[in-house]
Coordinates of N, CA, C and O in Angstrom, one line a residue:
X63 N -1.6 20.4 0.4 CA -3.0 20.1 0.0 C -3.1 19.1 -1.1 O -4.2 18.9 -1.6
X64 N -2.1 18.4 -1.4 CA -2.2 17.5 -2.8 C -1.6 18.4 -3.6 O -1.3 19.6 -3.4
X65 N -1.4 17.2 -5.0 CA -0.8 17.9 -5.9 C -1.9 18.4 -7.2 O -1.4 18.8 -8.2
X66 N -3.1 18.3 -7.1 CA -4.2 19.2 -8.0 C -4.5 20.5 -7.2 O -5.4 21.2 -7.7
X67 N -4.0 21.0 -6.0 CA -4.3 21.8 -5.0 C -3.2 22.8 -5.2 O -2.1 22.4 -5.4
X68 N -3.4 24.1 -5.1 CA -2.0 25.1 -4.4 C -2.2 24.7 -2.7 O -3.1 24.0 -2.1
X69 N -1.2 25.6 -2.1 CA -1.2 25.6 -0.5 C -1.9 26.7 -0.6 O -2.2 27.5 -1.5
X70 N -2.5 26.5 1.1 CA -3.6 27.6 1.5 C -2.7 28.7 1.8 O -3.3 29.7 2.4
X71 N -1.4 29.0 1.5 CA -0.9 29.8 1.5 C -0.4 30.5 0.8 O 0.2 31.5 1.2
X72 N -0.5 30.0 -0.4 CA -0.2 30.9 -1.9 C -1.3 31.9 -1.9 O -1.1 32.8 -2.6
X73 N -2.5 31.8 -1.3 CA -3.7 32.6 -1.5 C -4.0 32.9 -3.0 O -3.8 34.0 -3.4
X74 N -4.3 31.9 -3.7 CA -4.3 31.9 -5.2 C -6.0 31.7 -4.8 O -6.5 31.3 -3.7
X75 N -6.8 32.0 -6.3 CA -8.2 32.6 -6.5 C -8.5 31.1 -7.3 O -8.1 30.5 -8.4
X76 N -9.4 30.9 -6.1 CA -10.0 29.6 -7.2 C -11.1 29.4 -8.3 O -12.3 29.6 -8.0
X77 N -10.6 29.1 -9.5 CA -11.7 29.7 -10.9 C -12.3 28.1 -11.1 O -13.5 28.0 -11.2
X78 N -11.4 27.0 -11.0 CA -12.1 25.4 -11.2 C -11.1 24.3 -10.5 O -9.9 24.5 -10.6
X79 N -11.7 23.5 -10.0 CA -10.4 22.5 -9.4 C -8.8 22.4 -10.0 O -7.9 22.2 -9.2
X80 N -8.6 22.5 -11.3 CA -7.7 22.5 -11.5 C -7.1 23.7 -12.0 O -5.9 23.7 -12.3
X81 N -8.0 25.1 -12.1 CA -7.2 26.0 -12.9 C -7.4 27.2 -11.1 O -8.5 27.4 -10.5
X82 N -6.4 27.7 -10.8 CA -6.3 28.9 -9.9 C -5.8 30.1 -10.6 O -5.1 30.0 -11.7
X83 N -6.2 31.2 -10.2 CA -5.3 32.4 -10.7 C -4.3 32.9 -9.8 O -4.7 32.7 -8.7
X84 N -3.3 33.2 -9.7 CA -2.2 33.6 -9.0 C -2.8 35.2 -8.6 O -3.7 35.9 -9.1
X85 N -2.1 35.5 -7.7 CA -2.4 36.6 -7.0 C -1.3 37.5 -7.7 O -0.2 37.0 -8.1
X86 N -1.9 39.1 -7.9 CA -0.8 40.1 -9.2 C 0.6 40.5 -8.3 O 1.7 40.4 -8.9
X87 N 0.5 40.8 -7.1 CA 1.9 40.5 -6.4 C 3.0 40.0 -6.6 O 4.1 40.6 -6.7
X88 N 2.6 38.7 -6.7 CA 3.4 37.3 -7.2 C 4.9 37.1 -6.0 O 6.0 36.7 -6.2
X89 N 4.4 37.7 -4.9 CA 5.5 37.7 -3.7 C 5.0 36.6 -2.8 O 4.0 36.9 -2.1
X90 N 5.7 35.2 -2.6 CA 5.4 34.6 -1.8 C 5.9 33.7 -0.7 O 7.0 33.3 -0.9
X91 N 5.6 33.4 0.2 CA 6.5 32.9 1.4 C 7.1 31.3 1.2 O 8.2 30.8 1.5
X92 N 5.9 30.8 0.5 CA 6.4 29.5 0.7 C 6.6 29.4 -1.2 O 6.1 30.0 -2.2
X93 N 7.6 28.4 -1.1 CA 8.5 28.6 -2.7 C 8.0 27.7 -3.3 O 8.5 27.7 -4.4
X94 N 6.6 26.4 -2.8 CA 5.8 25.9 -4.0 C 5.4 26.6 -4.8 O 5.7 26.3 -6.0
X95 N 4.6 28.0 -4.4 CA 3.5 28.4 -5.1 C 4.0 29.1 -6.3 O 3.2 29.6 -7.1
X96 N 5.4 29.2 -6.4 CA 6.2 29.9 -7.5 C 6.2 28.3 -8.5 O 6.5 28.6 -9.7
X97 N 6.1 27.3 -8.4 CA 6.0 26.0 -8.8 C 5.1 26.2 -9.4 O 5.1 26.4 -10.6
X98 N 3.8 26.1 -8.8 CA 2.1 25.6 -9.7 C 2.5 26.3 -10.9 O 3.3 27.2 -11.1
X99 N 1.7 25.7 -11.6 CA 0.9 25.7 -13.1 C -0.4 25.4 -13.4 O -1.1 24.6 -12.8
X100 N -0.9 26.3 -14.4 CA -2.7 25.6 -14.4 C -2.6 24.8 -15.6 O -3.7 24.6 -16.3
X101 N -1.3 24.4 -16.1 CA -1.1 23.4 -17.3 C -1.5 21.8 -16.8 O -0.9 21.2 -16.0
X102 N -2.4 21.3 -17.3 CA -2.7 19.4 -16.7 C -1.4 18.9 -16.6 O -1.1 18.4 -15.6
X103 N -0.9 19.0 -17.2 CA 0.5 18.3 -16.9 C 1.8 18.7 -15.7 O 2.7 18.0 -15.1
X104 N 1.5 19.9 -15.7 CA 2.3 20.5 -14.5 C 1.7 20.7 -13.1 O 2.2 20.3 -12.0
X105 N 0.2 21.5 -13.2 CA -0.1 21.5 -11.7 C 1.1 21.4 -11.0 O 2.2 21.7 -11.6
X106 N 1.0 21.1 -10.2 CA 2.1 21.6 -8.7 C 2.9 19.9 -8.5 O 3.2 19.4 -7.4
X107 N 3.0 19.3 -9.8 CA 4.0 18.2 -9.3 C 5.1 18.0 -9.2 O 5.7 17.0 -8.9
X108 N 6.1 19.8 -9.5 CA 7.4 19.7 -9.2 C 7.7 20.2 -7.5 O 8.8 20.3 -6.9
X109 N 5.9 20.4 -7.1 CA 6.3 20.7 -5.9 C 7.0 20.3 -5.0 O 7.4 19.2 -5.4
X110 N 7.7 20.6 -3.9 CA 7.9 19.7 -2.8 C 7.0 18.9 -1.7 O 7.3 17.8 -1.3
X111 N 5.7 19.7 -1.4 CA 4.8 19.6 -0.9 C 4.3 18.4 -1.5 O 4.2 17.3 -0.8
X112 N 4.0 18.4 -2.5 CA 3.1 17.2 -3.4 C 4.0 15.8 -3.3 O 3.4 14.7 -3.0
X113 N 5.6 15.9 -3.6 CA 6.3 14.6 -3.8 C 6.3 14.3 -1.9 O 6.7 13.2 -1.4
X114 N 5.9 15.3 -1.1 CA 6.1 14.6 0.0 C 4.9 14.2 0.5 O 5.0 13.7 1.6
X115 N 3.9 14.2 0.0 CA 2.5 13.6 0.6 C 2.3 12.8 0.0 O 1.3 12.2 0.3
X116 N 3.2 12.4 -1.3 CA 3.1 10.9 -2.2 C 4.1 10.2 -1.5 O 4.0 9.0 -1.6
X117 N 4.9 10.5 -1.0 CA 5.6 9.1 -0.2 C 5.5 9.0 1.5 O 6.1 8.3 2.3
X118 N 4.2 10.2 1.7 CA 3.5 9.6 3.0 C 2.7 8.7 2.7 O 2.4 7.7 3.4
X119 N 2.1 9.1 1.5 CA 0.8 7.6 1.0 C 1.3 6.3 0.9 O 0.5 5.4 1.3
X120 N 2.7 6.2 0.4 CA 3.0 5.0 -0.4 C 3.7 4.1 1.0 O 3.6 2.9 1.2
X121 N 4.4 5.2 1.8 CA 4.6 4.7 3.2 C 3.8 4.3 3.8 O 4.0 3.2 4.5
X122 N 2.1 4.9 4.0 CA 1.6 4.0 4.6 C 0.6 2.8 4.2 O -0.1 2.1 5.0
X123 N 0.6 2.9 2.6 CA 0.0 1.9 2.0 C 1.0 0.6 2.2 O 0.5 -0.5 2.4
X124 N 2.2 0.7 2.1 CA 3.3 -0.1 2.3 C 3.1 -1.0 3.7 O 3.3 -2.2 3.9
X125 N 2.6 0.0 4.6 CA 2.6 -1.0 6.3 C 1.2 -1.8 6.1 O 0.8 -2.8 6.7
X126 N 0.6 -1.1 5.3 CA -1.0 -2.0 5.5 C -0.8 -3.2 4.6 O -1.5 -4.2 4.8
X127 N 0.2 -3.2 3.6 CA 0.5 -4.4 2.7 C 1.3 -5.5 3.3 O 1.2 -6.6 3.0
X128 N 2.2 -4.9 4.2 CA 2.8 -5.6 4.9 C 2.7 -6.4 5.7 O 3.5 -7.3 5.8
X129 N 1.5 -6.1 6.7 CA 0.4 -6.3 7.7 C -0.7 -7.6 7.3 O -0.9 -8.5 8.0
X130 N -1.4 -7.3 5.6 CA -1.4 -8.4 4.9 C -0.9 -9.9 5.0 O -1.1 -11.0 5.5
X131 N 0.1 -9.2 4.2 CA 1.3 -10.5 4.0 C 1.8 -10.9 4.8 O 2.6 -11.8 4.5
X132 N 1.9 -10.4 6.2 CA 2.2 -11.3 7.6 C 1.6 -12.3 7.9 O 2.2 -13.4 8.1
X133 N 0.3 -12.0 7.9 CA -1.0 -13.0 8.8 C -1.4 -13.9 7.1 O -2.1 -14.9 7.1
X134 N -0.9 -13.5 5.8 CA -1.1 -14.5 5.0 C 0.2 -15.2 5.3 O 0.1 -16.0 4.3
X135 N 1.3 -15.4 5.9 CA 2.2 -15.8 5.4 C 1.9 -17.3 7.3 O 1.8 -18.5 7.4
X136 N 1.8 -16.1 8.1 CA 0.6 -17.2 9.2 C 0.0 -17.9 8.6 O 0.4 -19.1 8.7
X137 N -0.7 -17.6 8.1 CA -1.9 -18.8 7.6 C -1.4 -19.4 7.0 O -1.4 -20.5 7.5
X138 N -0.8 -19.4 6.0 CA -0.2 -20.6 5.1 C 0.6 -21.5 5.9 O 0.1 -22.6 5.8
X139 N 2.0 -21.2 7.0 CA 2.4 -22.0 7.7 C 1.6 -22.8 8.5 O 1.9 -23.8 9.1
X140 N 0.4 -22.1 8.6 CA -0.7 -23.2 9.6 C -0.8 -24.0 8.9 O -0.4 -25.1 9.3
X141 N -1.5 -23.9 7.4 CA -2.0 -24.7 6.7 C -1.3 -26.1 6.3 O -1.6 -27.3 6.4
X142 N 0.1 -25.4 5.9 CA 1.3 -26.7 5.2 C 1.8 -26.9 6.6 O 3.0 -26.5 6.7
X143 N 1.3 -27.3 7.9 CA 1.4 -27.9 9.3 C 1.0 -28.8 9.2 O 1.4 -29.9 9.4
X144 N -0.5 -28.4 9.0 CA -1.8 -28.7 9.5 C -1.7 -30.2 8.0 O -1.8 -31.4 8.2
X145 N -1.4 -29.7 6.8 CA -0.7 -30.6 6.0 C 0.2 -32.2 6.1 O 0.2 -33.4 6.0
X146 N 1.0 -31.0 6.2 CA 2.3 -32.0 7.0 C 1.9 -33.4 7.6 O 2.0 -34.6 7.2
X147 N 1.4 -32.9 9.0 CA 0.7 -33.7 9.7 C -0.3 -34.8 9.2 O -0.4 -35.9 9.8
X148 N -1.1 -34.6 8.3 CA -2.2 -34.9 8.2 C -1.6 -36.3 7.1 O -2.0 -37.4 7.0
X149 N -0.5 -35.7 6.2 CA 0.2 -36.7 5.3 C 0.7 -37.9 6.2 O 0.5 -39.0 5.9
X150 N 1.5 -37.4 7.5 CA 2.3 -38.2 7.8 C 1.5 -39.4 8.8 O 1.8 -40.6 8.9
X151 N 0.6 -38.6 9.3 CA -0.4 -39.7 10.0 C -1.6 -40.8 8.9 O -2.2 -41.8 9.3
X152 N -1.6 -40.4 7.9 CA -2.4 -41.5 6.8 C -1.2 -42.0 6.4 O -1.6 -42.7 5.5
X153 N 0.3 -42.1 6.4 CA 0.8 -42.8 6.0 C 1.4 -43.9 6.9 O 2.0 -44.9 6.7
X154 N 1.2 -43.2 8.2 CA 1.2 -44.2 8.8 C 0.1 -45.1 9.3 O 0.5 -46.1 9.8
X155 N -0.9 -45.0 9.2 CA -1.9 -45.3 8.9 C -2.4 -46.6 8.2 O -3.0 -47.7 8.7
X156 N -2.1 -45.9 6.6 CA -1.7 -47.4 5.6 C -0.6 -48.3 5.6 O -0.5 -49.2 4.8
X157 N 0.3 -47.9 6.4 CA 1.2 -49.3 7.0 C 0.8 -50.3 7.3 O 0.8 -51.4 6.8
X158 N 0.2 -49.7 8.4 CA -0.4 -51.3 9.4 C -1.4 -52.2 8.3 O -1.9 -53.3 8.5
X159 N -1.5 -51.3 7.3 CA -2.8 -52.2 6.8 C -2.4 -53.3 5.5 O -3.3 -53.9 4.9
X160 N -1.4 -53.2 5.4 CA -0.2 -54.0 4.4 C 0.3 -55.5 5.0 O 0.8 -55.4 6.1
X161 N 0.3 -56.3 4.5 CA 1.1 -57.8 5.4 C 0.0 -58.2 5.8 O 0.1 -58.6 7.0
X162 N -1.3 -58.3 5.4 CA -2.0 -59.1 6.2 C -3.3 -58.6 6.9 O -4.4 -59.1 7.1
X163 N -2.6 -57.4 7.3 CA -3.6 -56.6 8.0 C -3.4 -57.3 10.0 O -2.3 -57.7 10.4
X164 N -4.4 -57.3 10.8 CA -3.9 -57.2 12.0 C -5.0 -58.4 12.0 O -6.0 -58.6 11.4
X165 N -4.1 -59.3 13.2 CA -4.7 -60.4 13.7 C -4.9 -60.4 15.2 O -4.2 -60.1 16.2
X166 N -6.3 -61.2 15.0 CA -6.9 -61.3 16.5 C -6.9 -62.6 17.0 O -7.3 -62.8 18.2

């Protein structure tokens, strides 16, 4: 569920987004919910659950960055082509126009 979240399966009693009460049991299946804290600093970031939904994010923020910098890295090579070219034909260009210029 995130890491400001317990799992829906700690069945912990929701008092405010960040503060839950634990259930008096305290017997649980999955071994996050022995993790949470309603401390700001702890919440559930020694989770496992939480460190692994932060590097599903970062993995797919990573492909869309990447995806980016493909088609910029396209474009640029169009550009310093399109460059290229455009140097090499005005320099040929102002050749002919040196010695005289062209006679008729």
């Amino acid at each position: 569920s995130g890491c400001c979240k317990p799992s829906n399966d700690c069945n912990f009693t929701y008092v405010s987004p960040t503060v839950w009460n634990k259930p008096a049991d305290g017997v649980y299946t999955n071994p996050d919910c022995s993790s949470w804290d309603n401390s700001s600093s702890v919440l559930c970031y020694d989770c496992h659950s939480c460190k692994a939904g932060l590097l599903d994010n970062i993995k797919s923020d990573w492909k869309k960055v990447a995806i980016v910098n493909i088609v910029f890295l396209i474009f640029l090579i169009i550009v310093y082509s399109i460059g290229c070219c455009a140097f090499r034909n005005n320099r040929h260009d102002n050749s002919y126009g040196y010695g005289g210029g062209w006679k008729r």
